[in-house]
CSV table of C-alpha atoms in Angstrom, one decimal:
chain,number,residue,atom,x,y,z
U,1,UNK,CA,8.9,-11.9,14.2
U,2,UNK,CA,8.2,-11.1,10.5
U,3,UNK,CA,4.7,-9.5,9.5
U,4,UNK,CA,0.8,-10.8,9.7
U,5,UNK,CA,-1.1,-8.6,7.7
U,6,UNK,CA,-1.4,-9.5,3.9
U,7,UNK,CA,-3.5,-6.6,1.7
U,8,UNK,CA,-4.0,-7.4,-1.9
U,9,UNK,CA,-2.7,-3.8,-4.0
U,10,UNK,CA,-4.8,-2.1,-6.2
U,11,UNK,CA,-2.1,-0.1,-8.8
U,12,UNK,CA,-2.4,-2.4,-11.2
U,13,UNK,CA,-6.2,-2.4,-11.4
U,14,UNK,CA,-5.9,1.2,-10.8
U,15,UNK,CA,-3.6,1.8,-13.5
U,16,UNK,CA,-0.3,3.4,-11.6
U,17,UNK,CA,2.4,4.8,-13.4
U,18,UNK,CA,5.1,3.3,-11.9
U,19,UNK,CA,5.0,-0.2,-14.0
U,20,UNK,CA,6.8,1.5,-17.2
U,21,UNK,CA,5.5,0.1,-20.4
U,22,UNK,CA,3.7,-2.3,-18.2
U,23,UNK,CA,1.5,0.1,-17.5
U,24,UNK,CA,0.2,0.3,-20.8
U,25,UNK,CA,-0.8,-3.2,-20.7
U,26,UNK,CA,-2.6,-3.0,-17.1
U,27,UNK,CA,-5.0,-0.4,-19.1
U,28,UNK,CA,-5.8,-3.0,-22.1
U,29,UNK,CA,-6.9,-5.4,-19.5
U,30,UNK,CA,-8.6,-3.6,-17.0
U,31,UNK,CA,-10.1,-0.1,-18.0
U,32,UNK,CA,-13.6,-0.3,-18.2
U,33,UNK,CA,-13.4,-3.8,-17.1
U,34,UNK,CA,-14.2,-4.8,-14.3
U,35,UNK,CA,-14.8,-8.6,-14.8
U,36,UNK,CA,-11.1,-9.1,-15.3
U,37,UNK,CA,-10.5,-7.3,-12.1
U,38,UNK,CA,-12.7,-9.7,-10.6
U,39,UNK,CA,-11.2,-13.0,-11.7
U,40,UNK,CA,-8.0,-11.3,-10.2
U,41,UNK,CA,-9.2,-10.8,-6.9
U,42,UNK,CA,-11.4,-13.5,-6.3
U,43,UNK,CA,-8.2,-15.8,-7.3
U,44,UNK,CA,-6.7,-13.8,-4.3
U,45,UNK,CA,-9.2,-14.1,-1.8
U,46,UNK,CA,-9.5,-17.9,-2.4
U,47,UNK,CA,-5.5,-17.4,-1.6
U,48,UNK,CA,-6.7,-16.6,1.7
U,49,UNK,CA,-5.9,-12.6,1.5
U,50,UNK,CA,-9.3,-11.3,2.3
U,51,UNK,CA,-7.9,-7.4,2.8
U,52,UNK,CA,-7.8,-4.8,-0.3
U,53,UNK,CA,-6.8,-1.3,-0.9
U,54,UNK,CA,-8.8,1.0,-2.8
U,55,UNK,CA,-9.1,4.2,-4.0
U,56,UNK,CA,-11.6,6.1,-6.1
U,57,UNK,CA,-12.0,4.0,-9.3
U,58,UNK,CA,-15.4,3.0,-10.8
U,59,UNK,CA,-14.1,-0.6,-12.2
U,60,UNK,CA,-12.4,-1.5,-9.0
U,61,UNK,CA,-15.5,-0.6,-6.9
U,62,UNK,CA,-18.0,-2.7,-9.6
U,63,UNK,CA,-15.4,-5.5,-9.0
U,64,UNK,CA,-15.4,-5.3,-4.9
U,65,UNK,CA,-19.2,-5.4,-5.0
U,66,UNK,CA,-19.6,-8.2,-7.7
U,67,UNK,CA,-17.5,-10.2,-5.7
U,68,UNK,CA,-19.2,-9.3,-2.5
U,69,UNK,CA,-22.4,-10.6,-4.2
U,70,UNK,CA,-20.7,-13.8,-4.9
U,71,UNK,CA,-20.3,-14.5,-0.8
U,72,UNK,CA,-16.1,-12.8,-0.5
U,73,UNK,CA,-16.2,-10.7,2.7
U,74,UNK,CA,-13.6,-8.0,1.5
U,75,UNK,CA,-12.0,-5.8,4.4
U,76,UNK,CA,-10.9,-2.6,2.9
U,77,UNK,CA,-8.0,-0.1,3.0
U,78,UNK,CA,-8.9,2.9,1.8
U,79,UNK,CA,-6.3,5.2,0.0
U,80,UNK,CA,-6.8,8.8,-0.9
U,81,UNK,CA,-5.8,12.6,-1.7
U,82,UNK,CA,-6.7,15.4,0.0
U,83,UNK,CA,-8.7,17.1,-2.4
U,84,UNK,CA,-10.7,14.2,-2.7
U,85,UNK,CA,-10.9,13.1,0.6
U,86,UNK,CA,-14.8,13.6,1.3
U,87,UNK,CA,-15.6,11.6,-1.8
U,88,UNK,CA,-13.5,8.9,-0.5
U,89,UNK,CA,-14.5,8.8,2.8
U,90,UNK,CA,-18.2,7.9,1.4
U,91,UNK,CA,-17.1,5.3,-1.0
U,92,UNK,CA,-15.5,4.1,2.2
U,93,UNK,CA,-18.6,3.8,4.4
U,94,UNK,CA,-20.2,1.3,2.1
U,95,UNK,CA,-17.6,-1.5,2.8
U,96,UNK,CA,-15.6,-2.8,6.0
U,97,UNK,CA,-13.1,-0.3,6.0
U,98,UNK,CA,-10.8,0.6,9.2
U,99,UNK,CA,-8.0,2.3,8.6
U,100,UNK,CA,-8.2,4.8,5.5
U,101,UNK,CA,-3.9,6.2,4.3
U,102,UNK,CA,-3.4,9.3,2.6
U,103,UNK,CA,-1.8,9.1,-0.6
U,104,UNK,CA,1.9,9.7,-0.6
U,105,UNK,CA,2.8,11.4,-3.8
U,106,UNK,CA,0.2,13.9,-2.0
U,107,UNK,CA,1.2,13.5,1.1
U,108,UNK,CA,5.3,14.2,0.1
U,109,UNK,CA,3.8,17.2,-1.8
U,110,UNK,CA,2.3,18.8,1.5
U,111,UNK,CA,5.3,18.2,3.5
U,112,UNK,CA,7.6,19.5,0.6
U,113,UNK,CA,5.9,22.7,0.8
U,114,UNK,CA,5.2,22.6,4.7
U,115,UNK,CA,1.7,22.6,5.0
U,116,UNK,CA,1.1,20.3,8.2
U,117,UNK,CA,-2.1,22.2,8.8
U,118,UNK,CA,-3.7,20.6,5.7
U,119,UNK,CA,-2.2,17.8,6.0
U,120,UNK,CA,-3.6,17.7,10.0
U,121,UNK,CA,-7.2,18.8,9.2
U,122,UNK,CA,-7.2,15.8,6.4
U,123,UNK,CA,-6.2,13.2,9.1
U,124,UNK,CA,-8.7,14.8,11.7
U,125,UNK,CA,-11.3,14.6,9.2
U,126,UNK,CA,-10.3,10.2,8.8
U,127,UNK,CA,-10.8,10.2,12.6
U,128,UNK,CA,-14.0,11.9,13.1
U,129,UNK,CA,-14.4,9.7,10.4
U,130,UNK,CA,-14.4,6.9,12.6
U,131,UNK,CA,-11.3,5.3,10.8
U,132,UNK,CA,-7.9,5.0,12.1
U,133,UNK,CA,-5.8,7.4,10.4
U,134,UNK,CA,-2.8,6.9,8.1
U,135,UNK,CA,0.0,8.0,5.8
U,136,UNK,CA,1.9,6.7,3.4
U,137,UNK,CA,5.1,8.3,2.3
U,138,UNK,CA,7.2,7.6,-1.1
U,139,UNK,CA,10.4,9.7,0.5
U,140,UNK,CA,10.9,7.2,3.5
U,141,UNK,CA,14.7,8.4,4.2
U,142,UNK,CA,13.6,12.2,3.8
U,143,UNK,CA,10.3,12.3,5.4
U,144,UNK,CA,10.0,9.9,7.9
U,145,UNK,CA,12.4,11.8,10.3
U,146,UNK,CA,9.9,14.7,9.6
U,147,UNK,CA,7.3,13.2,9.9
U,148,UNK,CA,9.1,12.1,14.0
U,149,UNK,CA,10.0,14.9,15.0
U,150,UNK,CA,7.0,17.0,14.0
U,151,UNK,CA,3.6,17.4,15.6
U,152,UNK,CA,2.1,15.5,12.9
U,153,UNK,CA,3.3,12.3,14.2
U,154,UNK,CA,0.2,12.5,16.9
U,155,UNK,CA,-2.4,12.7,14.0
U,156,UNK,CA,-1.9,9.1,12.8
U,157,UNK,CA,-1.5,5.7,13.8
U,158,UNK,CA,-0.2,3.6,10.3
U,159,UNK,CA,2.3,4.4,7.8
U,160,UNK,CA,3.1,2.8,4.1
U,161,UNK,CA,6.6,2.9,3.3
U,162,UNK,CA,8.3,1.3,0.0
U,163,UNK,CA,10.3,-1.4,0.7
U,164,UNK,CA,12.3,-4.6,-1.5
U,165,UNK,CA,15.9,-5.3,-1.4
U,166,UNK,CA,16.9,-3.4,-4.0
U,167,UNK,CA,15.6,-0.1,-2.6
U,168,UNK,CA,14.2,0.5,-5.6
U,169,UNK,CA,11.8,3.7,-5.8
U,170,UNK,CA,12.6,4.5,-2.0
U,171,UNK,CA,14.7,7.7,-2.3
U,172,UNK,CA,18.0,5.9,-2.0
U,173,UNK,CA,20.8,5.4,-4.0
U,174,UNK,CA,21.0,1.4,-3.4
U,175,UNK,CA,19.8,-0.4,-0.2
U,176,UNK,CA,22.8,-1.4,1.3
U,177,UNK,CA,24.0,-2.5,4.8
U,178,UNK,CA,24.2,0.8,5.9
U,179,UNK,CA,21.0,2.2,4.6
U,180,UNK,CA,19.8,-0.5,6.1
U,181,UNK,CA,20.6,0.2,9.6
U,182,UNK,CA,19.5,3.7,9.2
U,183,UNK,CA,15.8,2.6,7.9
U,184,UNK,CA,15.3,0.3,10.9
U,185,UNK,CA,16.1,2.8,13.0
U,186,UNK,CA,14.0,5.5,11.7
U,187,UNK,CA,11.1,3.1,11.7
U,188,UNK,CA,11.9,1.8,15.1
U,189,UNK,CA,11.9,5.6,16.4
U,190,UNK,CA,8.4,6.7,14.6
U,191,UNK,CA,7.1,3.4,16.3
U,192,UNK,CA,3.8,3.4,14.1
U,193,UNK,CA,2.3,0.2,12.7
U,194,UNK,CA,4.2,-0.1,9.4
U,195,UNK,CA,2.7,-1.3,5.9
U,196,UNK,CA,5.2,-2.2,3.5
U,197,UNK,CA,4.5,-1.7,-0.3
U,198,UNK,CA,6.4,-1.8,-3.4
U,199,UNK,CA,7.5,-4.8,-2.3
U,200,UNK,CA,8.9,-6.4,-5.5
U,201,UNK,CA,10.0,-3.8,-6.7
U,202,UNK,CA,7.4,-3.3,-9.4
U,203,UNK,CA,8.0,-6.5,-10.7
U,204,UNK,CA,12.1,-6.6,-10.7
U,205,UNK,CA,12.4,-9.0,-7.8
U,206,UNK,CA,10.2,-12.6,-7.9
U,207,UNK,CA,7.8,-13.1,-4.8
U,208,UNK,CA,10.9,-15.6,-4.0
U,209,UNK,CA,13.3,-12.8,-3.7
U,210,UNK,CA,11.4,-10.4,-2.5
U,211,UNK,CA,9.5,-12.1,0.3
U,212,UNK,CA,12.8,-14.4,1.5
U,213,UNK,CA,14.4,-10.7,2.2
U,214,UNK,CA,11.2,-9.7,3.6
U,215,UNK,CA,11.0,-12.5,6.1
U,216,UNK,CA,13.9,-10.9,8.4
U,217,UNK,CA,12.5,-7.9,8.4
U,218,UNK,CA,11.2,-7.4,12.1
U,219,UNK,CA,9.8,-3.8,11.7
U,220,UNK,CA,7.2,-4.3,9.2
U,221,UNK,CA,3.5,-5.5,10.5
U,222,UNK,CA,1.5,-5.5,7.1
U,223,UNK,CA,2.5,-5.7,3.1
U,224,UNK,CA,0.3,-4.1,0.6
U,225,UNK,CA,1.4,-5.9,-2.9
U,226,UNK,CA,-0.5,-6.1,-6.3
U,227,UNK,CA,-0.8,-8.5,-9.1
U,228,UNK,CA,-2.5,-8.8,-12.7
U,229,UNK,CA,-3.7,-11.8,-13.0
U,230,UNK,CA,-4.5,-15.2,-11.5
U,231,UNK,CA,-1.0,-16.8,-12.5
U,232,UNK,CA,0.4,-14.4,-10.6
U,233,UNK,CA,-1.7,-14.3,-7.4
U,234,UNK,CA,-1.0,-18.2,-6.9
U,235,UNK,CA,2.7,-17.7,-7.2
U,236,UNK,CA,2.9,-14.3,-4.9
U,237,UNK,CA,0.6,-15.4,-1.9
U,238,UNK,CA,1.1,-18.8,-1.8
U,239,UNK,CA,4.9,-17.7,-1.2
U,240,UNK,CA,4.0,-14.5,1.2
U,241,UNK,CA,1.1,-17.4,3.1
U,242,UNK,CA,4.6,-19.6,3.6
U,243,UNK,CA,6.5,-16.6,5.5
U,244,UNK,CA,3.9,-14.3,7.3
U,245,UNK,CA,3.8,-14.9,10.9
């Protein structure tokens, strides 16, 4: 069984780091912006991916709701920090949002300096909430051990992990057979819904590439992927629409 769950990524509206000098071009196009955005994503709801992650960002909000005006019934998945968690929660309530992730350059953060109890009151607060809680961690082979065999593992019900063939920006030297065998097994033992982003590697692998590797991967239920514009929404989920389950 490969995965079900398609979520349109919001780093490049968002403007994440991780794109290099790409990220400099993401800016140009979309700060202060939010048409653009919205060509992007209605292009990728008309793909048939009607899920989208967001996070606190003005022109990505204006975007949501223009295209909500237009008749797209967005489901959300909400991503934040800590600190900001309250603020996010309320941009939350305004859309169909279920499951809401905490951020994991934060989340890594907490659990490098061993604070669960923040880290627990934060996920609490998504529950009462009345959204199922989630993490996402950037340190899969370091923290997701942690992350089983601590108590936090009863405060949440999804994780986001990075994962592409290359096991690029996943705290491992290269993703070979044997890290392979290690990650399945560490997933299998969290046995959590698992979200997979940072699929193509931030743009190193093609949708081809990354999604015919993706397609024998039976411990995945959801991937989270970005694009910039309407070129490449066409190419990315008409390929991920030919191998989801």
């Amino acid at each position: 069984m490969t995965f079900s769950e398609v979520i349109l990524g919001c780093s490049p509206f968002t403007l994440g780091y991780q794109f290099g000098h790409r990220s400099r071009i993401y800016e140009l196009d979309f700060s202060n912006n939010p048409e653009a955005i919205q060509e992007v994503i209605d292009k990728v709801y008309e793909m048939n991916v009607h899920n989208i992650a967001l996070k606190l960002n003005e022109d990505l909000q204006k975007a949501i709701n223009n295209s909500e005006k237009e008749g797209n019934k967005w489901s959300v998945l909400g991503l934040s920090n800590m600190d900001n968690l309250n603020s996010s929660l309320e941009l939350f309530s305004g859309y169909d949002t279920k499951t809401v992730i905490l951020d994991g350059e934060d989340l890594d953060n907490y659990l490098c300096s061993l604070d669960y109890d923040t880290i627990k009151n934060s996920l609490d607060t998504i529950r009462d909430a009345g959204y199922i809680p989630a993490v996402e961690t950037r340190r899969p082979f370091k923290n997701i051990p942690l992350l089983t065999n601590s108590s936090l593992k009863d405060y949440f019900d999804t994780i986001m992990i990075p994962l592409n063939f290359y096991g690029y920006m996943m705290d491992c030297n290269f993703f070979d057979d044997e890290n392979r065998n290690n990650f399945k097994q560490m997933i299998e033992k969290i046995d959590k819904k698992v979200i997979a982003n940072r699929t193509l590697a931030t743009g190193i692998l093609s949708p081809q590439e990354a999604y015919g590797f993706l397609k024998n991967i039976d411990y995945i239920d959801g991937v989270c992927v970005g694009v910039a514009n309407k070129e490449e929404a066409e190419e990315t989920f008409e390929i991920i629409n030919s191998v989801k389950n």
